[in-house]
Amino acid sequence: MIAIVFIFGVIGAFIYATIVGAGPAHLPWAEAIMLIGLFLAFFGAGVHVGAALGCLGLVAGFLLSERPFWLYIGQTLWTTNTNFVLVSVPLFLLMGEIMLRAGLSNRLYSAMGVWLNRFPGGLLHTNIASCAVFSAISGSSVATAATMGSVALPYFRGTHHNPRMVLGSLAAGGALGNLIPPGITFIVYALITETSVGALYVAAIGPALLVVALFALVIIVHGFRHPAPAGPRATSAQKWQSLLDLIPTLLLMGLVLGTIYTGVATPTESAAFGVVGALLLGAWERKLSWPLLRDSLSGTALATSMIGLILLGAYLLNFVLSSVGVPQALASAVGSLPFPPWVLMLFIIGFYIALGTFMEGFSMIVTTIPVIFPLVKALGYDPIWFGVIVTMLVEIAMISPPDGTILYVLQGMRQPPGPIEDVFVGVMPFLAVYIFAVFLLLWQPGIAMWLV
Amino acid sequence: MEPSALGPLRRIADRVALVLMFFGGSLFLAATLLIVGDVIARNFFGFSTRSTIELSGYFLAIGISWSLAGVLARRAHIRVDLLVRKLPVAPRAVAHLMAFVLLCIFAGFLGYGAWLLVDESLMFNATDISALRAPLWIPQALWAGGLFFFLFCVLLRTLDILLLTLAGRFEDVDRVAGARNDMDEAEETLEAIGAREALRR
């Protein structure tokens, strides 16, 4: 609902600007409004996202293009589908699938617990920390929340910890999945906007650390306000054992991120090394088997092709829209609006938060970035910085009540059952600091850009 | 098992689609080995295939197109069905049908575009710029084949939904057309790590 109100608000602002003569009048308004209406109708009627984008592209093409645009569809789709940067998507997914099945999540959690359970807030810190480490292997937020949730929830059964904080911290940890490199969102953003994946991964470091630190702060404050008996002190033997348990995961993380950050390998090449590393790790753990490989490959194909259909539709739409010059026209129209850039940026941020309440993050980016991005550039914002902002907004959307998907994933896993309000209330402080981090980044872009 | 008004025909197509999806996934493993092999050869043995970028790109495109039908069989193509789920069953069945008709149109255009592309590459004897000088129609035809099979499966499923709707079997339409949601993704993740019982629905 918020989203629809928002979209109409933006259209209203445009019409107002046109009437007062500030906006350019040469935009094909009737067609534009018809396309937006069709877009809303398609999504409202539950059309598959790929088909909705593709059919919208076809309608736009027949309506606006004077050339036989359908003759170039095959070439456009083939060129974009064989892109070497895009190859990194299935490879990162495959690495995650193998690691997931090699059973490292449980060991990761207990090893982290040994080191963190004596801080105020205790085991709650482990939720955030193990999610953060897992995010560095997996590029999916839902998978991160589900995996770490299934491991962590049994630890809290029968403890004094407030279930709201437990669920809230796990949801917050899950929302790190895409922000902490290597995230799939960054790769797709980079492809659409022709920016560098490596630069995006570098720019994500600062904000990711900031968000993790803010989460830890929330837990520490909670720990001081609700003091609890500290966990058992681990013996040094246990500490050494836990370090040994962490080494394989940290090695793989280091291999993948290290090769990207030092520029030794392109993201695609380090993803390929990550897959080989995950296979070796699986063999080391004696988990490597034919069913594991078969399921991992099928799972990767499923996830990649899900993304693939949406990309096919989006590329078709982008091809038509940019061949008739819509994004450029929109950018110049917005550029001439009588608002300062930061007001428009607030508009854009609000738009994403609203859209995120009902739309799955990946489709949201693919659908909107081609139109929004030229606009952001016209406003004078840095493309890399904006990529980090968008990714954070997508993550925020996933933990926003009442529709955030991660919240329902955790709600479905908790034992004993309770009202969904527990999850909503529990995630609130984390959600608040996440949004605070976005505004901090808006105010001080250097948090992301100092390394780039 | 999913209901069907077409008897075993659609189930056989789905079975084939899932096998094809596995082959699609295997191409990603092939791309991995190719890339890793090439990096090692380049750095330690001083030679390179000089075709890795092109070949792994072909593997990606073909892997995606071969898996599209399998994703359909698993009902995993993403839809925003927030409003649809709130409708009563009969109008919901009509909404499902409409969504699938649009998917048919889209898949039809994909197939058509791919067909034109292969045709053109054959006509001009086009080759790629890699060291292999591979004729482009070969990977393109494999890619197009996946798109054709996807179109076939979409048409089959749409026909099935149409027949079920006409027969008034609205609940069954829901089970054939309804989208897999995030709970299902979470469930699959948990199944993968062997913690299936952790998820209570």
XYZ file of C-alpha atoms in Angstrom:
653
model
C 0.000 0.000 0.000
C 2.714 2.460 1.036
C 4.408 1.738 -2.266
C 1.382 2.593 -4.367
C 0.792 5.833 -2.482
C 4.438 6.619 -2.990
C 4.416 5.969 -6.723
C 1.362 8.174 -7.158
C 3.073 10.820 -5.074
C 6.073 10.810 -7.390
C 3.853 10.957 -10.484
C 1.972 13.823 -8.854
C 5.213 15.712 -8.221
C 6.133 15.273 -11.877
C 2.783 16.493 -13.137
C 2.961 19.474 -10.800
C 6.432 20.302 -12.046
C 5.261 20.061 -15.647
C 2.274 22.310 -14.990
C 4.362 24.994 -13.329
C 6.608 24.757 -16.368
C 9.729 23.479 -14.655
C 9.825 20.065 -16.310
C 10.373 19.441 -20.005
C 7.130 18.939 -21.888
C 8.538 16.654 -24.587
C 8.094 13.431 -22.614
C 5.385 11.182 -24.081
C 3.193 11.490 -21.000
C 0.231 9.446 -22.173
C 2.416 6.478 -23.087
C 4.516 6.808 -19.954
C 1.497 6.788 -17.660
C 0.016 3.878 -19.607
C 3.221 1.881 -19.178
C 3.359 2.624 -15.459
C -0.290 1.572 -15.180
C 0.441 -1.642 -17.066
C 3.453 -2.262 -14.835
C 1.295 -1.956 -11.708
C -1.416 -4.152 -13.251
C 1.072 -6.895 -14.157
C 2.617 -6.957 -10.720
C -0.732 -6.715 -8.977
C -2.079 -9.635 -11.008
C 0.859 -11.818 -9.983
C 2.466 -12.189 -13.423
C 5.917 -13.807 -13.252
C 8.452 -11.012 -12.837
C 10.426 -12.053 -15.927
C 7.313 -12.222 -18.094
C 5.991 -8.933 -16.704
C 9.233 -7.140 -17.617
C 9.489 -8.854 -21.005
C 5.882 -8.192 -22.005
C 6.194 -4.600 -20.817
C 9.236 -4.328 -23.068
C 7.261 -5.712 -26.011
C 4.362 -3.318 -25.423
C 6.753 -0.382 -25.053
C 8.537 -1.446 -28.224
C 5.396 -1.672 -30.338
C 4.128 1.582 -28.837
C 7.213 3.780 -28.932
C 9.808 2.303 -31.260
C 9.703 2.997 -34.951
C 12.296 0.357 -35.749
C 11.646 -3.408 -36.043
C 13.132 -3.876 -32.565
C 12.237 -7.588 -32.404
C 14.964 -8.364 -34.954
C 17.615 -7.459 -32.360
C 16.151 -9.285 -29.365
C 18.129 -12.478 -29.925
C 21.449 -10.672 -30.341
C 20.890 -8.487 -27.252
C 19.917 -11.398 -25.045
C 22.748 -13.606 -26.299
C 25.392 -10.936 -25.707
C 24.188 -10.179 -22.194
C 23.659 -13.856 -21.277
C 27.219 -14.833 -22.185
C 28.820 -12.040 -20.147
C 31.903 -13.260 -18.276
C 31.095 -11.178 -15.174
C 27.689 -12.845 -14.945
C 29.434 -16.245 -14.863
C 30.415 -15.423 -11.274
C 26.769 -15.636 -10.157
C 26.315 -19.426 -10.575
C 29.845 -20.011 -9.302
C 29.264 -18.119 -6.039
C 25.931 -19.897 -5.692
C 27.599 -23.273 -6.282
C 30.250 -22.520 -3.673
C 27.517 -21.653 -1.167
C 25.506 -24.791 -1.985
C 28.517 -27.055 -1.440
C 29.519 -25.317 1.809
C 25.943 -25.526 3.066
C 25.831 -29.269 2.453
C 29.330 -29.878 3.825
C 27.864 -29.141 7.272
C 30.069 -26.326 8.483
C 27.296 -24.152 9.931
C 26.993 -25.953 13.274
C 30.710 -25.983 13.897
C 30.979 -22.329 12.893
C 28.332 -21.367 15.425
C 29.740 -23.263 18.395
C 33.279 -22.066 17.646
C 32.139 -18.447 17.598
C 30.167 -18.991 20.801
C 33.273 -20.019 22.715
C 34.825 -16.615 22.042
C 31.823 -14.340 22.377
C 29.604 -15.631 25.165
C 31.250 -13.623 27.957
C 30.401 -10.207 26.505
C 27.295 -8.434 27.878
C 24.468 -9.951 25.851
C 26.272 -13.275 25.711
C 25.273 -15.769 23.076
C 23.301 -13.098 21.183
C 26.600 -11.776 19.815
C 27.262 -15.180 18.357
C 24.112 -14.876 16.254
C 25.392 -11.726 14.585
C 29.002 -12.858 14.269
C 28.278 -16.282 12.828
C 25.748 -14.810 10.406
C 28.384 -12.290 9.329
C 30.945 -15.020 8.661
C 28.381 -17.178 6.907
C 27.417 -14.186 4.740
C 30.960 -14.042 3.492
C 30.393 -17.485 1.997
C 26.757 -17.270 1.000
C 25.260 -14.553 -1.161
C 21.653 -15.113 -0.072
C 19.998 -13.477 2.927
C 17.172 -15.992 3.233
C 19.631 -18.904 3.160
C 21.818 -17.190 5.780
C 18.888 -16.617 8.151
C 17.506 -20.130 7.669
C 20.842 -21.857 8.135
C 22.045 -19.925 11.166
C 18.533 -19.871 12.635
C 18.281 -23.647 12.542
C 21.656 -23.964 14.249
C 21.217 -21.177 16.800
C 17.630 -21.567 18.010
C 18.216 -24.883 19.859
C 21.044 -23.245 21.867
C 18.606 -20.725 23.305
C 15.898 -23.209 24.263
C 15.426 -23.129 28.044
C 17.780 -20.178 28.617
C 16.939 -16.854 30.225
C 17.397 -15.028 26.894
C 14.405 -13.015 25.759
C 13.024 -14.828 22.675
C 12.310 -11.471 21.048
C 15.987 -10.493 21.150
C 17.018 -13.951 19.949
C 14.742 -13.807 16.917
C 15.511 -10.149 16.260
C 19.266 -10.677 16.288
C 19.015 -13.680 13.955
C 16.859 -11.710 11.520
C 19.353 -8.845 11.660
C 22.212 -11.274 11.047
C 20.390 -12.697 8.043
C 20.081 -9.202 6.612
C 23.884 -9.097 6.302
C 23.799 -11.874 3.664
C 23.982 -9.656 0.624
C 25.794 -6.665 2.097
C 28.878 -8.615 3.109
C 30.834 -9.607 -0.014
C 30.476 -11.726 -2.095
C 26.831 -10.784 -2.593
C 24.846 -11.579 -5.715
C 23.062 -8.214 -5.585
C 26.337 -6.374 -6.211
C 27.168 -8.485 -9.259
C 23.816 -7.806 -10.884
C 23.956 -4.115 -9.985
C 27.423 -3.945 -11.526
C 26.210 -5.591 -14.717
C 23.234 -3.295 -15.184
C 25.117 -0.103 -14.371
C 28.462 -1.122 -15.923
C 30.346 -0.479 -12.712
C 33.093 -2.646 -11.228
C 32.125 -5.578 -8.993
C 35.486 -5.331 -7.241
C 34.954 -1.648 -6.424
C 31.480 -2.412 -5.042
C 32.899 -5.170 -2.838
C 35.556 -2.795 -1.538
C 32.988 -0.066 -0.913
C 30.814 -2.520 1.031
C 33.508 -3.181 3.653
C 33.051 0.039 5.628
C 29.237 -0.020 5.734
C 29.230 -3.757 6.547
C 31.565 -3.189 9.497
C 29.458 -0.223 10.579
C 26.237 -2.248 10.540
C 27.821 -5.187 12.398
C 29.210 -2.775 15.024
C 25.810 -1.114 15.455
C 24.174 -4.525 15.878
C 26.737 -5.462 18.522
C 26.045 -2.152 20.264
C 22.311 -2.905 20.355
C 23.064 -6.240 22.008
C 25.511 -4.747 24.501
C 22.954 -2.115 25.541
C 20.375 -4.867 25.894
C 22.906 -6.895 27.908
C 23.488 -4.039 30.362
C 19.791 -3.358 30.789
C 18.997 -7.036 31.327
C 22.082 -8.378 33.077
C 22.333 -12.138 32.893
C 24.743 -14.661 34.373
C 27.745 -14.863 32.057
C 28.228 -18.042 30.105
C 30.693 -20.681 31.226
C 34.327 -19.674 30.809
C 35.876 -21.716 28.037
C 39.091 -23.595 28.778
C 42.080 -22.774 26.620
C 41.833 -26.244 25.076
C 38.318 -25.418 23.939
C 39.493 -22.093 22.564
C 42.241 -23.727 20.514
C 39.843 -26.373 19.246
C 37.354 -23.702 18.192
C 40.067 -21.873 16.272
C 40.964 -25.086 14.487
C 37.298 -25.496 13.595
C 37.156 -22.015 12.114
C 40.310 -22.303 10.031
C 38.890 -24.047 6.922
C 36.043 -21.539 6.616
C 38.312 -18.565 7.188
C 40.819 -19.919 4.663
C 38.169 -20.186 1.987
C 36.879 -16.704 2.836
C 40.414 -15.364 2.638
C 41.035 -17.100 -0.667
C 37.918 -15.691 -2.324
C 37.920 -12.169 -0.909
C 41.707 -11.887 -0.873
C 42.088 -12.622 -4.564
C 39.360 -10.110 -5.417
C 40.666 -7.355 -3.147
C 44.304 -7.685 -4.160
C 43.300 -7.695 -7.807
C 45.030 -11.036 -8.434
C 41.846 -12.446 -9.903
C 38.608 -11.122 -11.344
C 35.487 -11.864 -9.270
C 34.601 -14.668 -11.700
C 38.024 -16.280 -11.324
C 37.960 -16.098 -7.547
C 34.454 -17.554 -7.557
C 35.804 -20.489 -9.567
C 38.612 -20.932 -7.032
C 35.999 -20.703 -4.292
C 34.099 -23.626 -5.832
C 37.247 -25.746 -5.978
C 38.062 -24.724 -2.397
C 34.580 -25.701 -1.236
C 34.941 -29.086 -2.963
C 38.294 -29.677 -1.250
C 36.773 -28.645 2.079
C 33.901 -31.063 1.510
C 36.386 -33.824 0.762
C 38.372 -32.940 3.894
C 35.188 -33.185 5.973
C 34.407 -36.528 4.279
C 31.060 -35.138 3.179
C 31.757 -35.076 -0.554
C 29.468 -37.572 -2.251
C 27.517 -38.037 -5.429
C 24.166 -36.945 -3.872
C 25.860 -33.843 -2.449
C 27.289 -32.909 -5.835
C 24.062 -33.691 -7.679
C 21.909 -31.650 -5.297
C 24.371 -28.769 -5.276
C 24.457 -28.618 -9.073
C 20.674 -28.806 -9.411
C 20.229 -26.216 -6.663
C 22.669 -23.883 -8.400
C 20.945 -24.352 -11.748
C 17.588 -23.602 -10.126
C 18.746 -20.403 -8.445
C 20.669 -19.202 -11.503
C 17.827 -19.831 -13.887
C 15.334 -18.132 -11.572
C 17.535 -15.066 -11.804
C 18.079 -15.787 -15.507
C 14.436 -15.477 -16.552
C 14.146 -12.134 -14.767
C 17.365 -10.934 -16.395
C 16.092 -11.984 -19.840
C 12.934 -9.945 -19.287
C 14.829 -7.012 -17.832
C 17.348 -6.926 -20.689
C 14.524 -6.995 -23.202
C 12.818 -4.082 -21.446
C 16.067 -2.136 -21.032
C 16.951 -2.647 -24.664
C 13.637 -1.209 -25.824
C 13.538 1.615 -23.273
C 17.071 2.782 -23.902
C 16.692 2.516 -27.674
C 13.825 5.018 -27.453
C 15.697 7.078 -24.846
C 13.355 6.822 -21.855
C 15.942 6.722 -19.027
C 17.806 9.688 -20.509
C 14.597 11.682 -20.885
C 13.577 10.816 -17.349
C 16.982 11.778 -15.997
C 16.896 15.168 -17.675
C 13.304 15.670 -16.528
C 14.222 14.930 -12.928
C 17.376 16.993 -13.220
C 15.243 20.005 -14.075
C 12.886 19.556 -11.125
C 12.944 22.420 -8.645
C 14.235 20.269 -5.742
C 17.779 19.955 -4.385
C 19.422 16.538 -5.076
C 19.222 15.303 -1.491
C 15.435 15.668 -1.439
C 15.223 13.492 -4.525
C 17.649 11.007 -2.966
C 15.372 10.813 0.079
C 12.518 10.193 -2.344
C 14.452 7.352 -3.945
C 15.337 5.815 -0.579
C 11.705 6.035 0.520
C 10.656 4.479 -2.767
C 12.915 1.455 -2.229
C 11.857 0.930 1.375
C 8.214 1.090 0.267
C 8.728 -1.224 -2.702
C 10.695 -3.630 -0.566
C 7.738 -4.276 1.700
C 6.147 -6.476 -0.951
C 8.700 -7.143 -3.688
C 11.522 -9.629 -3.527
C 14.860 -7.801 -3.424
C 16.466 -9.130 -6.550
C 13.466 -8.405 -8.805
C 13.269 -4.978 -7.227
C 16.811 -4.090 -8.268
C 16.555 -5.514 -11.766
C 13.261 -3.726 -12.368
C 14.109 -0.295 -11.054
C 17.847 0.288 -11.419
C 17.825 0.767 -15.227
C 15.425 3.696 -14.804
C 16.621 5.058 -11.455
C 20.358 4.800 -12.138
C 20.680 7.458 -14.908
C 18.685 9.707 -12.622
C 21.057 9.157 -9.715
C 24.010 9.913 -11.963
C 22.289 13.058 -13.230
C 21.894 14.154 -9.613
C 25.666 13.849 -9.235
C 25.846 10.868 -6.861
C 28.577 8.252 -7.119
C 27.437 4.992 -8.805
C 29.481 2.774 -6.443
C 28.167 4.555 -3.370
C 24.612 4.216 -4.643
C 25.130 0.481 -5.220
C 25.934 0.049 -1.529
C 22.914 2.150 -0.523
C 20.572 0.102 -2.723
C 21.899 -3.174 -1.351
C 21.371 -1.958 2.202
C 17.833 -0.893 1.331
C 17.086 -4.324 -0.117
C 18.332 -5.918 3.089
C 16.270 -3.532 5.199
C 13.206 -4.460 3.175
C 13.741 -8.118 4.063
C 13.525 -7.457 7.815
C 10.775 -4.808 7.758
C 7.481 -5.741 9.395
C 4.870 -6.622 8.327
C 6.107 -8.287 5.135
C 9.858 -8.855 5.544
C 10.535 -12.357 4.280
C 13.303 -13.173 6.753
C 10.944 -12.509 9.660
C 8.576 -15.196 8.434
C 11.386 -17.652 7.817
C 12.429 -17.356 11.475
C 8.863 -17.367 12.727
C 8.361 -20.657 10.904
C 11.374 -22.210 12.643
C 10.879 -21.240 16.268
C 10.113 -23.825 18.931
C 7.933 -23.490 20.971
C 5.676 -21.391 18.731
C 4.613 -17.861 19.661
C 3.008 -14.798 18.090
C 4.702 -13.175 15.063
C 4.703 -9.908 17.055
C 7.691 -11.275 19.002
C 9.745 -11.234 15.820
C 8.419 -7.795 14.831
C 9.253 -6.240 18.203
C 12.579 -8.053 18.450
C 13.877 -6.842 15.104
C 12.874 -3.199 15.680
C 16.077 -1.940 17.362
C 18.187 -3.646 14.684
C 16.004 -2.247 11.930
C 16.336 1.223 13.449
C 20.147 1.107 13.510
C 20.228 -0.330 9.965
C 18.194 2.638 8.697
C 20.377 4.930 10.797
C 23.416 3.449 9.007
C 21.869 4.314 5.620
C 21.404 7.924 6.675
C 24.910 8.020 8.099
C 26.150 6.859 4.717
C 24.045 9.492 3.000
C 25.577 12.163 5.223
C 29.141 10.780 5.148
C 29.674 8.956 1.816
C 33.280 8.471 2.875
C 32.279 5.461 4.989
C 31.940 3.547 1.736
C 34.325 5.469 -0.481
C 37.464 5.734 1.685
C 38.906 2.505 0.284
C 37.766 2.750 -3.325
C 2.256 -35.072 -6.688
C 0.829 -32.214 -8.712
C -2.590 -32.782 -10.263
C -2.834 -32.594 -14.027
C -5.612 -32.635 -16.598
C -3.223 -33.909 -19.255
C -2.486 -37.301 -17.731
C 1.166 -38.353 -17.660
C 2.211 -36.061 -20.541
C 3.006 -33.021 -18.414
C 4.671 -35.099 -15.709
C 7.005 -36.676 -18.254
C 7.878 -33.201 -19.556
C 8.580 -32.092 -15.978
C 10.792 -35.117 -15.357
C 12.799 -34.360 -18.523
C 13.014 -30.709 -17.451
C 14.549 -31.637 -14.088
C 17.156 -33.882 -15.727
C 17.977 -31.096 -18.158
C 18.323 -28.718 -15.212
C 20.926 -31.024 -13.683
C 22.875 -30.949 -16.963
C 22.553 -27.159 -16.925
C 24.080 -27.125 -13.442
C 26.875 -29.429 -14.592
C 27.863 -26.829 -17.171
C 28.617 -24.462 -14.277
C 31.000 -27.043 -12.835
C 32.565 -27.353 -16.278
C 32.991 -23.573 -16.400
C 34.661 -23.707 -12.964
C 37.195 -26.307 -14.055
C 37.876 -24.442 -17.277
C 38.504 -21.128 -15.510
C 40.650 -22.623 -12.733
C 42.602 -24.716 -15.234
C 43.245 -21.691 -17.391
C 44.411 -19.476 -14.505
C 46.811 -22.185 -13.299
C 48.114 -22.887 -16.797
C 48.607 -19.190 -17.454
C 50.494 -18.527 -14.229
C 52.546 -21.692 -13.851
C 52.945 -23.232 -17.280
C 52.877 -20.155 -19.450
C 50.092 -21.085 -21.816
C 46.410 -20.273 -22.065
C 43.453 -21.624 -23.985
C 42.562 -18.022 -24.830
C 38.947 -19.144 -25.129
C 37.916 -19.350 -21.476
C 35.966 -16.114 -21.430
C 33.932 -17.083 -24.486
C 33.437 -20.742 -23.541
C 32.368 -20.075 -19.947
C 29.985 -17.424 -21.248
C 28.413 -20.044 -23.531
C 28.186 -22.458 -20.601
C 26.377 -19.796 -18.598
C 23.832 -18.932 -21.290
C 23.175 -22.603 -22.090
C 23.054 -23.518 -18.390
C 20.399 -20.851 -17.816
C 18.274 -21.780 -20.829
C 18.398 -25.535 -20.122
C 17.302 -24.961 -16.536
C 14.355 -22.650 -17.260
C 11.894 -25.519 -17.746
C 13.121 -27.260 -14.585
C 12.530 -24.098 -12.564
C 9.026 -24.020 -14.043
C 8.465 -27.653 -13.044
C 9.509 -26.744 -9.481
C 7.194 -23.683 -9.681
C 10.115 -21.515 -8.653
C 9.924 -18.677 -11.176
C 9.445 -15.561 -9.079
C 6.030 -13.917 -8.939
C 4.681 -11.123 -6.759
C 1.496 -12.920 -5.717
C 0.658 -10.910 -2.616
C -2.705 -9.751 -3.966
C -3.477 -12.928 -5.897
C -3.203 -15.044 -2.765
C -5.927 -12.956 -1.138
C -8.475 -13.627 -3.913
C -11.146 -16.328 -3.651
C -10.206 -19.522 -5.524
C -12.172 -18.959 -8.748
C -10.856 -15.474 -9.655
C -7.462 -16.642 -8.438
C -7.509 -19.422 -11.024
C -8.252 -16.848 -13.721
C -5.344 -14.696 -12.492
C -3.045 -17.738 -12.670
C -4.226 -18.422 -16.202
C -3.566 -14.824 -17.261
C -0.085 -14.925 -15.757
C 0.710 -18.076 -17.707
C -0.644 -16.662 -20.968
C 1.749 -13.719 -20.568
C 4.561 -16.168 -19.789
C 3.694 -17.963 -23.075
C 3.949 -14.702 -25.005
C 7.284 -13.841 -23.393
C 8.704 -17.336 -23.906
C 7.465 -17.221 -27.510
C 9.371 -14.017 -28.178
C 12.493 -15.427 -26.529
C 12.317 -18.484 -28.774
C 11.656 -16.357 -31.840
C 14.582 -14.027 -31.096
C 16.903 -16.978 -30.522
C 15.751 -18.592 -33.764
C 16.536 -15.423 -35.746
C 19.961 -15.274 -34.116
C 20.910 -18.852 -35.021
C 19.583 -18.361 -38.532
C 21.712 -15.252 -39.002
C 24.868 -16.899 -37.630
C 24.397 -19.798 -40.042
C 23.839 -17.458 -42.952
C 27.015 -15.460 -42.312
C 29.098 -18.405 -41.038
C 29.843 -16.272 -37.984
C 32.652 -17.389 -35.650
C 33.631 -16.029 -32.236
C 36.775 -14.045 -31.448
C 38.346 -16.705 -29.211
C 41.395 -18.761 -30.183
C 39.028 -21.554 -31.181
C 37.269 -19.558 -33.902
C 34.239 -21.615 -32.981
C 31.246 -21.304 -35.292
C 28.738 -19.269 -33.253
C 25.688 -21.211 -34.366
C 26.672 -24.233 -32.260
C 26.422 -22.622 -28.782
C 23.574 -20.435 -29.978
C 21.582 -23.425 -31.200
C 22.116 -25.214 -27.855
C 20.929 -22.042 -26.098
C 17.924 -21.709 -28.408
C 17.070 -25.389 -27.851
C 16.695 -24.740 -24.116
C 14.439 -21.767 -24.830
C 12.293 -23.867 -27.220
C 11.911 -26.594 -24.608
C 10.986 -23.935 -22.044
C 8.343 -22.583 -24.426
C 6.998 -26.111 -24.920
C 6.736 -26.690 -21.148
C 5.083 -23.306 -20.567
C 2.507 -24.032 -23.271
C 1.841 -27.461 -21.794
C 1.364 -26.080 -18.298
C -0.849 -23.250 -19.557
C -3.035 -25.758 -21.398
C -3.222 -27.821 -18.230
C -4.281 -24.769 -16.195
C -6.879 -23.862 -18.830
C -8.397 -27.363 -18.741
C -8.390 -27.465 -14.940
C -10.027 -24.020 -14.789
C -12.707 -25.024 -17.284
C -13.348 -28.173 -15.258
C -13.852 -25.999 -12.179
C -10.931 -27.647 -10.326
C -9.735 -24.328 -8.849
C -7.829 -25.845 -5.921
C -5.840 -27.941 -8.381
C -5.086 -24.855 -10.489
C -3.523 -23.357 -7.395
C -1.297 -26.377 -6.949
C -0.146 -26.337 -10.589
C 0.287 -22.577 -10.980
C 0.892 -21.155 -7.489
C 4.385 -19.884 -6.829
C 6.877 -21.396 -4.483
C 7.535 -18.835 -1.770
C 10.312 -17.887 0.615
C 9.174 -20.485 3.136
C 9.889 -23.090 0.495
C 13.344 -21.636 -0.083
C 14.025 -21.768 3.652
C 12.712 -25.330 3.758
C 15.014 -26.387 0.934
C 17.971 -24.765 2.672
C 17.189 -26.684 5.848
C 16.746 -29.895 3.906
C 20.165 -29.322 2.401
C 21.824 -29.071 5.806
C 19.775 -31.999 7.116
C 17.724 -29.975 9.610
C 14.344 -30.514 7.993
C 12.447 -30.932 11.261
C 13.564 -27.461 12.420
C 10.936 -25.836 10.221
C 7.406 -25.964 11.497
C 4.773 -24.668 9.121
